[in-house]
Amino acid sequence: MQRTQHWWQEAVVYQVYPRSFADSNGDGIGDIKGIQSRVPHLADLGVDALWLSPHYVSPMLDAGYDVADYRDVDPIFGNLSDFQELINTLHEAGIKMLVDIVPNHTSWEHAWFKEALAHPPINDPAVPALTRYTEGPWARYHLLRGRENGTVEPNQWPSVFGGLTWHQVPDAAGEPSGWWYLHIFDKSQPDLDWTNPEVRSEFLGHLKFWFDMGVDGFRIDVAHGLAKAEGYPDFTQPTASDPTNHVAYWDQDPVHEIWREWREVAEQYDPPRVFVAEAWVNPAERNALYLRHDELHTGFNFPYLTAAWNGKALRRVIDESLHGNYLVGAPTTWVLENHDVWRAATRYAPLANGEEAASLDANLDISKSANWSEPRNLEIGVHRARAGIMTMLALPGTAYIYQGQELGLEEVFDIPDELRQDPAFANTGGENLGRDGCRVPLPWDNTSETFGFNSAEKSWLPQPRRWASKTVAAQLGDETSCLNLVRNALKLRKNLPALGGISLDSVDLIWDETPADIVSFVRPARKDGHAIRIVMNMGKASYALPAGDVLLASSEDAIVAGELTANNTVWLQA
Ligand code: GLC
Ligand code: CA
């Protein structure tokens, strides 16, 4: 069994979404000083690292994933000295700091894009469709001649946020130029051309800028999107029945060269800095290519996140991800929530008619949320979210917790349309509800209208009144709360040697033979500790636990007469 050598191989990483964590100045938007004031919450929880969603200068048309200046902090969040202070405070508390970087696209307010717009292309009918325009500053982006004499988009590539991926730029007279730039996401997020050496070296500089300030690593946004298929060919979307179709802007082989360059920069530091890839890539073997020893250290495990509440499916995902990563010697990661997907309590909730809900979109298309108007049994959903996080924290490798997941928060649907900010909502005419429902500001206590998020009366998204009983303060006072469950689990995880290790070896997790809807595995004894058995009941009936095991932790009062009740997880000393 392999011992871990690096912190990132078995860390617990906590994601902070800065708009919604804590607001120090009462303008309704979370900020860096707010995070700073809540570092004790993270230290008490017992996490090893914080991952901060984008803090850069941005017009905030995609909540900061549209960066206008990669080397400064947006004034909404604070300034560079606040940022430096936060790093220092975290490091004093023994917590590492990862920040986001968004290399696939800039904001349309980035100096490079403004410079490009200041060089309007000429509408020349002789230019064939799909010709690249690479004059001057446009060489950093993908500007193509449209079809039908420039009047129609160059191809049919769909944007993740709705509509097509193309936006036409005006010519010098302000008339349509027949030239269109590529944006996989919103039109305010033009894609960079990563075959351009200037783009590549500029980003190496960005990495060094933040590494030099002391950040311990980066979460790389859309790490599978930077290389586009040559010739910009149309493609057929992969479907459940034919998942082999390849999207022309995802997971193209040349993307790996970029990560090799980045890895070299990280290795120049002592201790070496680290990367985590946001790559929505299937199958596990292809995903693992990003994690080769000279590429990125870790990557999110999205098949785990998107799996439905189903024992067979979950076991398969765990096996496939351990196996895929084993092939390249990388630790596996586990994630159930982030700022792009419905909260687990809502996803796992069965429909009110008793049927199980579907898994998240199998094409890994984050823009498609399930049917939100279908009523769900949230009470069961919350039980399952607790069981889910307990199972996740016992798996070998690194686990991610998204802010508020430790409180068992649910997705919020009752947000007035005019307050919704996710471009996916507007771009699809409201058909896609967007991601605001998992971005509602955290409830800390009952000291203010905003549950302690700030001392003012308003937050950028309204919080449901029912969260009064879900605040951090309320949960601290309740032994059976989700917060105390997660705190205890993290303590145990640190103290039980069997739960360490990164499973570079198949014997690091041994499945028990059980009925299909029971997920039960043993983490063998290491060092002087005991073996630990984890049992999750994803079925409807109670399940008789093996006699003689000692209960260490349980997601609820889970055991009745030696049987594990439905929707619960226990950790046992085997
Ligand atoms: C990633 C981010 C998401 C963002 C998108 C575009 O998927 O997680 O929030 O909208 O990239 O940058
Ligand atoms: Ca603020």
mmCIF file with all atom_site columns, C-alpha atoms in Angstrom, residues 308-501:
data_model
loop_
_atom_site.group_PDB
_atom_site.id
_atom_site.type_symbol
_atom_site.label_atom_id
_atom_site.label_alt_id
_atom_site.label_comp_id
_atom_site.label_asym_id
_atom_site.label_entity_id
_atom_site.label_seq_id
_atom_site.pdbx_PDB_ins_code
_atom_site.Cartn_x
_atom_site.Cartn_y
_atom_site.Cartn_z
_atom_site.occupancy
_atom_site.B_iso_or_equiv
_atom_site.pdbx_formal_charge
_atom_site.auth_seq_id
_atom_site.auth_comp_id
_atom_site.auth_asym_id
_atom_site.auth_atom_id
_atom_site.pdbx_PDB_model_num
ATOM 1   C CA . ALA A 1 308 ? -27.619 9.301  -9.408  1.00 0.00 ? 308 ALA A CA 1
ATOM 2   C CA . TRP A 1 309 ? -28.675 7.810  -6.063  1.00 0.00 ? 309 TRP A CA 1
ATOM 3   C CA . ASN A 1 310 ? -28.064 4.222  -7.138  1.00 0.00 ? 310 ASN A CA 1
ATOM 4   C CA . GLY A 1 311 ? -25.788 1.657  -5.504  1.00 0.00 ? 311 GLY A CA 1
ATOM 5   C CA . LYS A 1 312 ? -24.746 -0.148 -8.653  1.00 0.00 ? 312 LYS A CA 1
ATOM 6   C CA . ALA A 1 313 ? -23.943 3.081  -10.510 1.00 0.00 ? 313 ALA A CA 1
ATOM 7   C CA . LEU A 1 314 ? -21.968 4.471  -7.595  1.00 0.00 ? 314 LEU A CA 1
ATOM 8   C CA . ARG A 1 315 ? -19.868 1.339  -7.152  1.00 0.00 ? 315 ARG A CA 1
ATOM 9   C CA . ARG A 1 316 ? -19.108 1.339  -10.858 1.00 0.00 ? 316 ARG A CA 1
ATOM 10  C CA . VAL A 1 317 ? -18.013 4.976  -10.808 1.00 0.00 ? 317 VAL A CA 1
ATOM 11  C CA . ILE A 1 318 ? -15.759 4.415  -7.798  1.00 0.00 ? 318 ILE A CA 1
ATOM 12  C CA . ASP A 1 319 ? -14.147 1.396  -9.448  1.00 0.00 ? 319 ASP A CA 1
ATOM 13  C CA . GLU A 1 320 ? -13.696 3.105  -12.796 1.00 0.00 ? 320 GLU A CA 1
ATOM 14  C CA . SER A 1 321 ? -12.184 6.227  -11.321 1.00 0.00 ? 321 SER A CA 1
ATOM 15  C CA . LEU A 1 322 ? -9.784  4.340  -9.063  1.00 0.00 ? 322 LEU A CA 1
ATOM 16  C CA . HIS A 1 323 ? -8.767  2.193  -11.999 1.00 0.00 ? 323 HIS A CA 1
ATOM 17  C CA . GLY A 1 324 ? -8.401  5.088  -14.461 1.00 0.00 ? 324 GLY A CA 1
ATOM 18  C CA . ASN A 1 325 ? -6.173  7.017  -12.079 1.00 0.00 ? 325 ASN A CA 1
ATOM 19  C CA . TYR A 1 326 ? -4.244  3.920  -11.067 1.00 0.00 ? 326 TYR A CA 1
ATOM 20  C CA . LEU A 1 327 ? -3.142  3.603  -14.706 1.00 0.00 ? 327 LEU A CA 1
ATOM 21  C CA . VAL A 1 328 ? -1.310  6.949  -14.478 1.00 0.00 ? 328 VAL A CA 1
ATOM 22  C CA . GLY A 1 329 ? -0.373  6.866  -10.785 1.00 0.00 ? 329 GLY A CA 1
ATOM 23  C CA . ALA A 1 330 ? -2.550  9.822  -9.805  1.00 0.00 ? 330 ALA A CA 1
ATOM 24  C CA . PRO A 1 331 ? -4.678  10.086 -6.673  1.00 0.00 ? 331 PRO A CA 1
ATOM 25  C CA . THR A 1 332 ? -8.421  9.964  -7.198  1.00 0.00 ? 332 THR A CA 1
ATOM 26  C CA . THR A 1 333 ? -10.582 12.873 -6.114  1.00 0.00 ? 333 THR A CA 1
ATOM 27  C CA . TRP A 1 334 ? -14.175 12.920 -4.942  1.00 0.00 ? 334 TRP A CA 1
ATOM 28  C CA . VAL A 1 335 ? -16.607 15.762 -5.352  1.00 0.00 ? 335 VAL A CA 1
ATOM 29  C CA . LEU A 1 336 ? -20.367 16.029 -4.865  1.00 0.00 ? 336 LEU A CA 1
ATOM 30  C CA . GLU A 1 337 ? -20.989 19.769 -5.124  1.00 0.00 ? 337 GLU A CA 1
ATOM 31  C CA . ASN A 1 338 ? -19.601 22.930 -6.647  1.00 0.00 ? 338 ASN A CA 1
ATOM 32  C CA . HIS A 1 339 ? -20.828 26.316 -7.874  1.00 0.00 ? 339 HIS A CA 1
ATOM 33  C CA . ASP A 1 340 ? -22.052 24.862 -11.193 1.00 0.00 ? 340 ASP A CA 1
ATOM 34  C CA . VAL A 1 341 ? -24.422 22.099 -10.112 1.00 0.00 ? 341 VAL A CA 1
ATOM 35  C CA . TRP A 1 342 ? -27.497 21.569 -7.971  1.00 0.00 ? 342 TRP A CA 1
ATOM 36  C CA . ARG A 1 343 ? -26.812 20.925 -4.316  1.00 0.00 ? 343 ARG A CA 1
ATOM 37  C CA . ALA A 1 344 ? -26.634 17.216 -3.457  1.00 0.00 ? 344 ALA A CA 1
ATOM 38  C CA . ALA A 1 345 ? -29.624 17.394 -1.079  1.00 0.00 ? 345 ALA A CA 1
ATOM 39  C CA . THR A 1 346 ? -31.816 18.385 -4.034  1.00 0.00 ? 346 THR A CA 1
ATOM 40  C CA . ARG A 1 347 ? -30.177 16.132 -6.621  1.00 0.00 ? 347 ARG A CA 1
ATOM 41  C CA . TYR A 1 348 ? -30.474 13.065 -4.439  1.00 0.00 ? 348 TYR A CA 1
ATOM 42  C CA . ALA A 1 349 ? -34.031 13.852 -3.338  1.00 0.00 ? 349 ALA A CA 1
ATOM 43  C CA . PRO A 1 350 ? -36.526 11.357 -4.778  1.00 0.00 ? 350 PRO A CA 1
ATOM 44  C CA . LEU A 1 351 ? -39.458 12.787 -6.693  1.00 0.00 ? 351 LEU A CA 1
ATOM 45  C CA . ALA A 1 352 ? -42.600 13.351 -4.647  1.00 0.00 ? 352 ALA A CA 1
ATOM 46  C CA . ASN A 1 353 ? -44.254 10.405 -6.444  1.00 0.00 ? 353 ASN A CA 1
ATOM 47  C CA . GLY A 1 354 ? -41.565 8.135  -4.963  1.00 0.00 ? 354 GLY A CA 1
ATOM 48  C CA . GLU A 1 355 ? -39.564 7.678  -8.174  1.00 0.00 ? 355 GLU A CA 1
ATOM 49  C CA . GLU A 1 356 ? -35.829 8.220  -8.117  1.00 0.00 ? 356 GLU A CA 1
ATOM 50  C CA . ALA A 1 357 ? -34.560 11.333 -9.891  1.00 0.00 ? 357 ALA A CA 1
ATOM 51  C CA . ALA A 1 358 ? -32.354 11.004 -12.979 1.00 0.00 ? 358 ALA A CA 1
ATOM 52  C CA . SER A 1 359 ? -28.611 11.534 -12.806 1.00 0.00 ? 359 SER A CA 1
ATOM 53  C CA . LEU A 1 360 ? -27.203 14.841 -14.029 1.00 0.00 ? 360 LEU A CA 1
ATOM 54  C CA . ASP A 1 361 ? -26.874 15.257 -17.774 1.00 0.00 ? 361 ASP A CA 1
ATOM 55  C CA . ALA A 1 362 ? -24.722 12.392 -19.043 1.00 0.00 ? 362 ALA A CA 1
ATOM 56  C CA . ASN A 1 363 ? -23.129 14.552 -21.729 1.00 0.00 ? 363 ASN A CA 1
ATOM 57  C CA . LEU A 1 364 ? -21.591 16.551 -18.914 1.00 0.00 ? 364 LEU A CA 1
ATOM 58  C CA . ASP A 1 365 ? -23.299 19.622 -20.243 1.00 0.00 ? 365 ASP A CA 1
ATOM 59  C CA . ILE A 1 366 ? -23.493 21.923 -17.243 1.00 0.00 ? 366 ILE A CA 1
ATOM 60  C CA . SER A 1 367 ? -26.107 24.097 -18.865 1.00 0.00 ? 367 SER A CA 1
ATOM 61  C CA . LYS A 1 368 ? -28.824 21.471 -18.682 1.00 0.00 ? 368 LYS A CA 1
ATOM 62  C CA . SER A 1 369 ? -30.337 21.216 -15.265 1.00 0.00 ? 369 SER A CA 1
ATOM 63  C CA . ALA A 1 370 ? -32.935 18.615 -14.480 1.00 0.00 ? 370 ALA A CA 1
ATOM 64  C CA . ASN A 1 371 ? -36.583 19.576 -14.376 1.00 0.00 ? 371 ASN A CA 1
ATOM 65  C CA . TRP A 1 372 ? -36.652 21.876 -11.376 1.00 0.00 ? 372 TRP A CA 1
ATOM 66  C CA . SER A 1 373 ? -40.408 22.195 -11.219 1.00 0.00 ? 373 SER A CA 1
ATOM 67  C CA . GLU A 1 374 ? -40.899 18.506 -10.395 1.00 0.00 ? 374 GLU A CA 1
ATOM 68  C CA . PRO A 1 375 ? -41.699 18.359 -6.677  1.00 0.00 ? 375 PRO A CA 1
ATOM 69  C CA . ARG A 1 376 ? -39.155 16.423 -4.628  1.00 0.00 ? 376 ARG A CA 1
ATOM 70  C CA . ASN A 1 377 ? -38.942 14.914 -1.180  1.00 0.00 ? 377 ASN A CA 1
ATOM 71  C CA . LEU A 1 378 ? -36.289 17.149 0.276   1.00 0.00 ? 378 LEU A CA 1
ATOM 72  C CA . GLU A 1 379 ? -36.321 15.585 3.707   1.00 0.00 ? 379 GLU A CA 1
ATOM 73  C CA . ILE A 1 380 ? -34.993 12.353 2.230   1.00 0.00 ? 380 ILE A CA 1
ATOM 74  C CA . GLY A 1 381 ? -32.648 14.398 0.022   1.00 0.00 ? 381 GLY A CA 1
ATOM 75  C CA . VAL A 1 382 ? -31.006 15.967 3.058   1.00 0.00 ? 382 VAL A CA 1
ATOM 76  C CA . HIS A 1 383 ? -30.558 12.534 4.700   1.00 0.00 ? 383 HIS A CA 1
ATOM 77  C CA . ARG A 1 384 ? -28.921 11.296 1.523   1.00 0.00 ? 384 ARG A CA 1
ATOM 78  C CA . ALA A 1 385 ? -26.644 14.310 1.218   1.00 0.00 ? 385 ALA A CA 1
ATOM 79  C CA . ARG A 1 386 ? -25.380 13.551 4.725   1.00 0.00 ? 386 ARG A CA 1
ATOM 80  C CA . ALA A 1 387 ? -24.886 9.893  3.867   1.00 0.00 ? 387 ALA A CA 1
ATOM 81  C CA . GLY A 1 388 ? -23.177 10.908 0.625   1.00 0.00 ? 388 GLY A CA 1
ATOM 82  C CA . ILE A 1 389 ? -20.610 13.184 2.224   1.00 0.00 ? 389 ILE A CA 1
ATOM 83  C CA . MET A 1 390 ? -19.806 10.517 4.836   1.00 0.00 ? 390 MET A CA 1
ATOM 84  C CA . THR A 1 391 ? -19.079 7.986  2.098   1.00 0.00 ? 391 THR A CA 1
ATOM 85  C CA . MET A 1 392 ? -17.060 10.494 0.083   1.00 0.00 ? 392 MET A CA 1
ATOM 86  C CA . LEU A 1 393 ? -14.857 11.372 3.050   1.00 0.00 ? 393 LEU A CA 1
ATOM 87  C CA . ALA A 1 394 ? -13.943 7.715  3.546   1.00 0.00 ? 394 ALA A CA 1
ATOM 88  C CA . LEU A 1 395 ? -12.745 7.083  -0.009  1.00 0.00 ? 395 LEU A CA 1
ATOM 89  C CA . PRO A 1 396 ? -9.012  7.076  -0.794  1.00 0.00 ? 396 PRO A CA 1
ATOM 90  C CA . GLY A 1 397 ? -7.638  10.338 -2.202  1.00 0.00 ? 397 GLY A CA 1
ATOM 91  C CA . THR A 1 398 ? -8.679  13.995 -2.089  1.00 0.00 ? 398 THR A CA 1
ATOM 92  C CA . ALA A 1 399 ? -12.186 15.210 -1.263  1.00 0.00 ? 399 ALA A CA 1
ATOM 93  C CA . TYR A 1 400 ? -13.807 18.538 -2.148  1.00 0.00 ? 400 TYR A CA 1
ATOM 94  C CA . ILE A 1 401 ? -16.429 20.295 -0.034  1.00 0.00 ? 401 ILE A CA 1
ATOM 95  C CA . TYR A 1 402 ? -18.350 23.222 -1.521  1.00 0.00 ? 402 TYR A CA 1
ATOM 96  C CA . GLN A 1 403 ? -19.279 26.006 0.894   1.00 0.00 ? 403 GLN A CA 1
ATOM 97  C CA . GLY A 1 404 ? -22.605 25.252 2.538   1.00 0.00 ? 404 GLY A CA 1
ATOM 98  C CA . GLN A 1 405 ? -22.372 21.527 1.796   1.00 0.00 ? 405 GLN A CA 1
ATOM 99  C CA . GLU A 1 406 ? -21.223 21.119 5.396   1.00 0.00 ? 406 GLU A CA 1
ATOM 100 C CA . LEU A 1 407 ? -24.556 22.673 6.401   1.00 0.00 ? 407 LEU A CA 1
ATOM 101 C CA . GLY A 1 408 ? -26.641 20.327 4.245   1.00 0.00 ? 408 GLY A CA 1
ATOM 102 C CA . LEU A 1 409 ? -28.051 23.258 2.258   1.00 0.00 ? 409 LEU A CA 1
ATOM 103 C CA . GLU A 1 410 ? -30.466 22.556 -0.564  1.00 0.00 ? 410 GLU A CA 1
ATOM 104 C CA . GLU A 1 411 ? -30.752 24.171 -4.005  1.00 0.00 ? 411 GLU A CA 1
ATOM 105 C CA . VAL A 1 412 ? -32.768 27.403 -3.853  1.00 0.00 ? 412 VAL A CA 1
ATOM 106 C CA . PHE A 1 413 ? -35.435 27.778 -6.538  1.00 0.00 ? 413 PHE A CA 1
ATOM 107 C CA . ASP A 1 414 ? -37.444 30.712 -5.211  1.00 0.00 ? 414 ASP A CA 1
ATOM 108 C CA . ILE A 1 415 ? -35.234 33.444 -6.680  1.00 0.00 ? 415 ILE A CA 1
ATOM 109 C CA . PRO A 1 416 ? -37.060 36.203 -8.587  1.00 0.00 ? 416 PRO A CA 1
ATOM 110 C CA . ASP A 1 417 ? -36.129 36.172 -12.305 1.00 0.00 ? 417 ASP A CA 1
ATOM 111 C CA . GLU A 1 418 ? -34.835 39.731 -12.243 1.00 0.00 ? 418 GLU A CA 1
ATOM 112 C CA . LEU A 1 419 ? -32.278 38.839 -9.557  1.00 0.00 ? 419 LEU A CA 1
ATOM 113 C CA . ARG A 1 420 ? -30.860 35.844 -11.391 1.00 0.00 ? 420 ARG A CA 1
ATOM 114 C CA . GLN A 1 421 ? -27.330 36.518 -12.647 1.00 0.00 ? 421 GLN A CA 1
ATOM 115 C CA . ASP A 1 422 ? -26.219 33.353 -14.426 1.00 0.00 ? 422 ASP A CA 1
ATOM 116 C CA . PRO A 1 423 ? -25.936 34.139 -18.159 1.00 0.00 ? 423 PRO A CA 1
ATOM 117 C CA . ALA A 1 424 ? -27.321 30.662 -18.877 1.00 0.00 ? 424 ALA A CA 1
ATOM 118 C CA . PHE A 1 425 ? -30.699 31.841 -17.572 1.00 0.00 ? 425 PHE A CA 1
ATOM 119 C CA . ALA A 1 426 ? -30.952 34.889 -19.864 1.00 0.00 ? 426 ALA A CA 1
ATOM 120 C CA . ASN A 1 427 ? -29.324 33.188 -22.886 1.00 0.00 ? 427 ASN A CA 1
ATOM 121 C CA . THR A 1 428 ? -31.910 30.387 -22.880 1.00 0.00 ? 428 THR A CA 1
ATOM 122 C CA . GLY A 1 429 ? -34.866 32.649 -22.174 1.00 0.00 ? 429 GLY A CA 1
ATOM 123 C CA . GLY A 1 430 ? -35.223 31.122 -18.720 1.00 0.00 ? 430 GLY A CA 1
ATOM 124 C CA . GLU A 1 431 ? -35.541 27.556 -20.018 1.00 0.00 ? 431 GLU A CA 1
ATOM 125 C CA . ASN A 1 432 ? -32.318 26.724 -18.200 1.00 0.00 ? 432 ASN A CA 1
ATOM 126 C CA . LEU A 1 433 ? -32.702 28.029 -14.689 1.00 0.00 ? 433 LEU A CA 1
ATOM 127 C CA . GLY A 1 434 ? -28.963 28.468 -14.380 1.00 0.00 ? 434 GLY A CA 1
ATOM 128 C CA . ARG A 1 435 ? -26.727 28.035 -11.380 1.00 0.00 ? 435 ARG A CA 1
ATOM 129 C CA . ASP A 1 436 ? -27.765 30.822 -9.024  1.00 0.00 ? 436 ASP A CA 1
ATOM 130 C CA . GLY A 1 437 ? -29.615 28.367 -6.780  1.00 0.00 ? 437 GLY A CA 1
ATOM 131 C CA . CYS A 1 438 ? -26.374 26.879 -5.425  1.00 0.00 ? 438 CYS A CA 1
ATOM 132 C CA . ARG A 1 439 ? -24.758 30.317 -5.080  1.00 0.00 ? 439 ARG A CA 1
ATOM 133 C CA . VAL A 1 440 ? -27.033 31.835 -2.452  1.00 0.00 ? 440 VAL A CA 1
ATOM 134 C CA . PRO A 1 441 ? -25.026 33.540 0.343   1.00 0.00 ? 441 PRO A CA 1
ATOM 135 C CA . LEU A 1 442 ? -24.208 31.372 3.360   1.00 0.00 ? 442 LEU A CA 1
ATOM 136 C CA . PRO A 1 443 ? -26.266 31.605 6.554   1.00 0.00 ? 443 PRO A CA 1
ATOM 137 C CA . TRP A 1 444 ? -23.903 32.135 9.520   1.00 0.00 ? 444 TRP A CA 1
ATOM 138 C CA . ASP A 1 445 ? -26.130 33.135 12.432  1.00 0.00 ? 445 ASP A CA 1
ATOM 139 C CA . ASN A 1 446 ? -29.296 35.030 13.280  1.00 0.00 ? 446 ASN A CA 1
ATOM 140 C CA . THR A 1 447 ? -27.640 38.370 14.070  1.00 0.00 ? 447 THR A CA 1
ATOM 141 C CA . SER A 1 448 ? -28.866 40.124 10.892  1.00 0.00 ? 448 SER A CA 1
ATOM 142 C CA . GLU A 1 449 ? -31.452 39.992 8.131   1.00 0.00 ? 449 GLU A CA 1
ATOM 143 C CA . THR A 1 450 ? -28.888 38.162 5.990   1.00 0.00 ? 450 THR A CA 1
ATOM 144 C CA . PHE A 1 451 ? -28.120 35.528 8.626   1.00 0.00 ? 451 PHE A CA 1
ATOM 145 C CA . GLY A 1 452 ? -24.764 37.077 9.457   1.00 0.00 ? 452 GLY A CA 1
ATOM 146 C CA . PHE A 1 453 ? -23.566 37.088 5.810   1.00 0.00 ? 453 PHE A CA 1
ATOM 147 C CA . ASN A 1 454 ? -23.215 40.824 6.405   1.00 0.00 ? 454 ASN A CA 1
ATOM 148 C CA . SER A 1 455 ? -24.580 43.277 8.920   1.00 0.00 ? 455 SER A CA 1
ATOM 149 C CA . ALA A 1 456 ? -26.754 44.944 6.286   1.00 0.00 ? 456 ALA A CA 1
ATOM 150 C CA . GLU A 1 457 ? -30.241 44.073 5.183   1.00 0.00 ? 457 GLU A CA 1
ATOM 151 C CA . LYS A 1 458 ? -29.542 42.637 1.783   1.00 0.00 ? 458 LYS A CA 1
ATOM 152 C CA . SER A 1 459 ? -27.397 40.129 -0.026  1.00 0.00 ? 459 SER A CA 1
ATOM 153 C CA . TRP A 1 460 ? -26.970 39.869 -3.808  1.00 0.00 ? 460 TRP A CA 1
ATOM 154 C CA . LEU A 1 461 ? -29.305 36.873 -3.843  1.00 0.00 ? 461 LEU A CA 1
ATOM 155 C CA . PRO A 1 462 ? -32.043 36.538 -1.234  1.00 0.00 ? 462 PRO A CA 1
ATOM 156 C CA . GLN A 1 463 ? -31.697 33.710 1.283   1.00 0.00 ? 463 GLN A CA 1
ATOM 157 C CA . PRO A 1 464 ? -34.738 31.570 2.091   1.00 0.00 ? 464 PRO A CA 1
ATOM 158 C CA . ARG A 1 465 ? -36.206 32.357 5.537   1.00 0.00 ? 465 ARG A CA 1
ATOM 159 C CA . ARG A 1 466 ? -36.221 28.636 6.347   1.00 0.00 ? 466 ARG A CA 1
ATOM 160 C CA . TRP A 1 467 ? -32.417 28.793 6.633   1.00 0.00 ? 467 TRP A CA 1
ATOM 161 C CA . ALA A 1 468 ? -32.790 30.365 10.108  1.00 0.00 ? 468 ALA A CA 1
ATOM 162 C CA . SER A 1 469 ? -32.491 26.852 11.521  1.00 0.00 ? 469 SER A CA 1
ATOM 163 C CA . LYS A 1 470 ? -29.595 25.922 9.216   1.00 0.00 ? 470 LYS A CA 1
ATOM 164 C CA . THR A 1 471 ? -27.097 28.623 10.156  1.00 0.00 ? 471 THR A CA 1
ATOM 165 C CA . VAL A 1 472 ? -23.595 27.728 11.282  1.00 0.00 ? 472 VAL A CA 1
ATOM 166 C CA . ALA A 1 473 ? -24.417 29.005 14.789  1.00 0.00 ? 473 ALA A CA 1
ATOM 167 C CA . ALA A 1 474 ? -27.627 26.979 15.031  1.00 0.00 ? 474 ALA A CA 1
ATOM 168 C CA . GLN A 1 475 ? -25.893 23.831 13.810  1.00 0.00 ? 475 GLN A CA 1
ATOM 169 C CA . LEU A 1 476 ? -22.969 24.194 16.197  1.00 0.00 ? 476 LEU A CA 1
ATOM 170 C CA . GLY A 1 477 ? -25.411 24.011 19.077  1.00 0.00 ? 477 GLY A CA 1
ATOM 171 C CA . ASP A 1 478 ? -27.008 20.825 17.761  1.00 0.00 ? 478 ASP A CA 1
ATOM 172 C CA . GLU A 1 479 ? -25.028 17.638 18.273  1.00 0.00 ? 479 GLU A CA 1
ATOM 173 C CA . THR A 1 480 ? -26.886 15.864 15.483  1.00 0.00 ? 480 THR A CA 1
ATOM 174 C CA . SER A 1 481 ? -26.424 18.631 12.896  1.00 0.00 ? 481 SER A CA 1
ATOM 175 C CA . CYS A 1 482 ? -24.824 18.177 9.495   1.00 0.00 ? 482 CYS A CA 1
ATOM 176 C CA . LEU A 1 483 ? -22.037 20.579 10.478  1.00 0.00 ? 483 LEU A CA 1
ATOM 177 C CA . ASN A 1 484 ? -21.083 18.507 13.520  1.00 0.00 ? 484 ASN A CA 1
ATOM 178 C CA . LEU A 1 485 ? -21.298 15.349 11.453  1.00 0.00 ? 485 LEU A CA 1
ATOM 179 C CA . VAL A 1 486 ? -18.794 16.716 8.926   1.00 0.00 ? 486 VAL A CA 1
ATOM 180 C CA . ARG A 1 487 ? -16.515 18.125 11.623  1.00 0.00 ? 487 ARG A CA 1
ATOM 181 C CA . ASN A 1 488 ? -16.383 14.778 13.387  1.00 0.00 ? 488 ASN A CA 1
ATOM 182 C CA . ALA A 1 489 ? -15.823 12.922 10.152  1.00 0.00 ? 489 ALA A CA 1
ATOM 183 C CA . LEU A 1 490 ? -12.869 15.145 9.282   1.00 0.00 ? 490 LEU A CA 1
ATOM 184 C CA . LYS A 1 491 ? -11.378 14.584 12.727  1.00 0.00 ? 491 LYS A CA 1
ATOM 185 C CA . LEU A 1 492 ? -11.726 10.830 12.398  1.00 0.00 ? 492 LEU A CA 1
ATOM 186 C CA . ARG A 1 493 ? -10.364 10.909 8.865   1.00 0.00 ? 493 ARG A CA 1
ATOM 187 C CA . LYS A 1 494 ? -7.196  12.561 10.187  1.00 0.00 ? 494 LYS A CA 1
ATOM 188 C CA . ASN A 1 495 ? -6.845  10.152 13.073  1.00 0.00 ? 495 ASN A CA 1
ATOM 189 C CA . LEU A 1 496 ? -7.678  6.836  11.437  1.00 0.00 ? 496 LEU A CA 1
ATOM 190 C CA . PRO A 1 497 ? -4.688  5.625  9.426   1.00 0.00 ? 497 PRO A CA 1
ATOM 191 C CA . ALA A 1 498 ? -6.864  3.290  7.342   1.00 0.00 ? 498 ALA A CA 1
ATOM 192 C CA . LEU A 1 499 ? -8.614  6.272  5.765   1.00 0.00 ? 499 LEU A CA 1
ATOM 193 C CA . GLY A 1 500 ? -5.350  7.696  4.432   1.00 0.00 ? 500 GLY A CA 1
ATOM 194 C CA . GLY A 1 501 ? -3.556  6.393  1.387   1.00 0.00 ? 501 GLY A CA 1
#
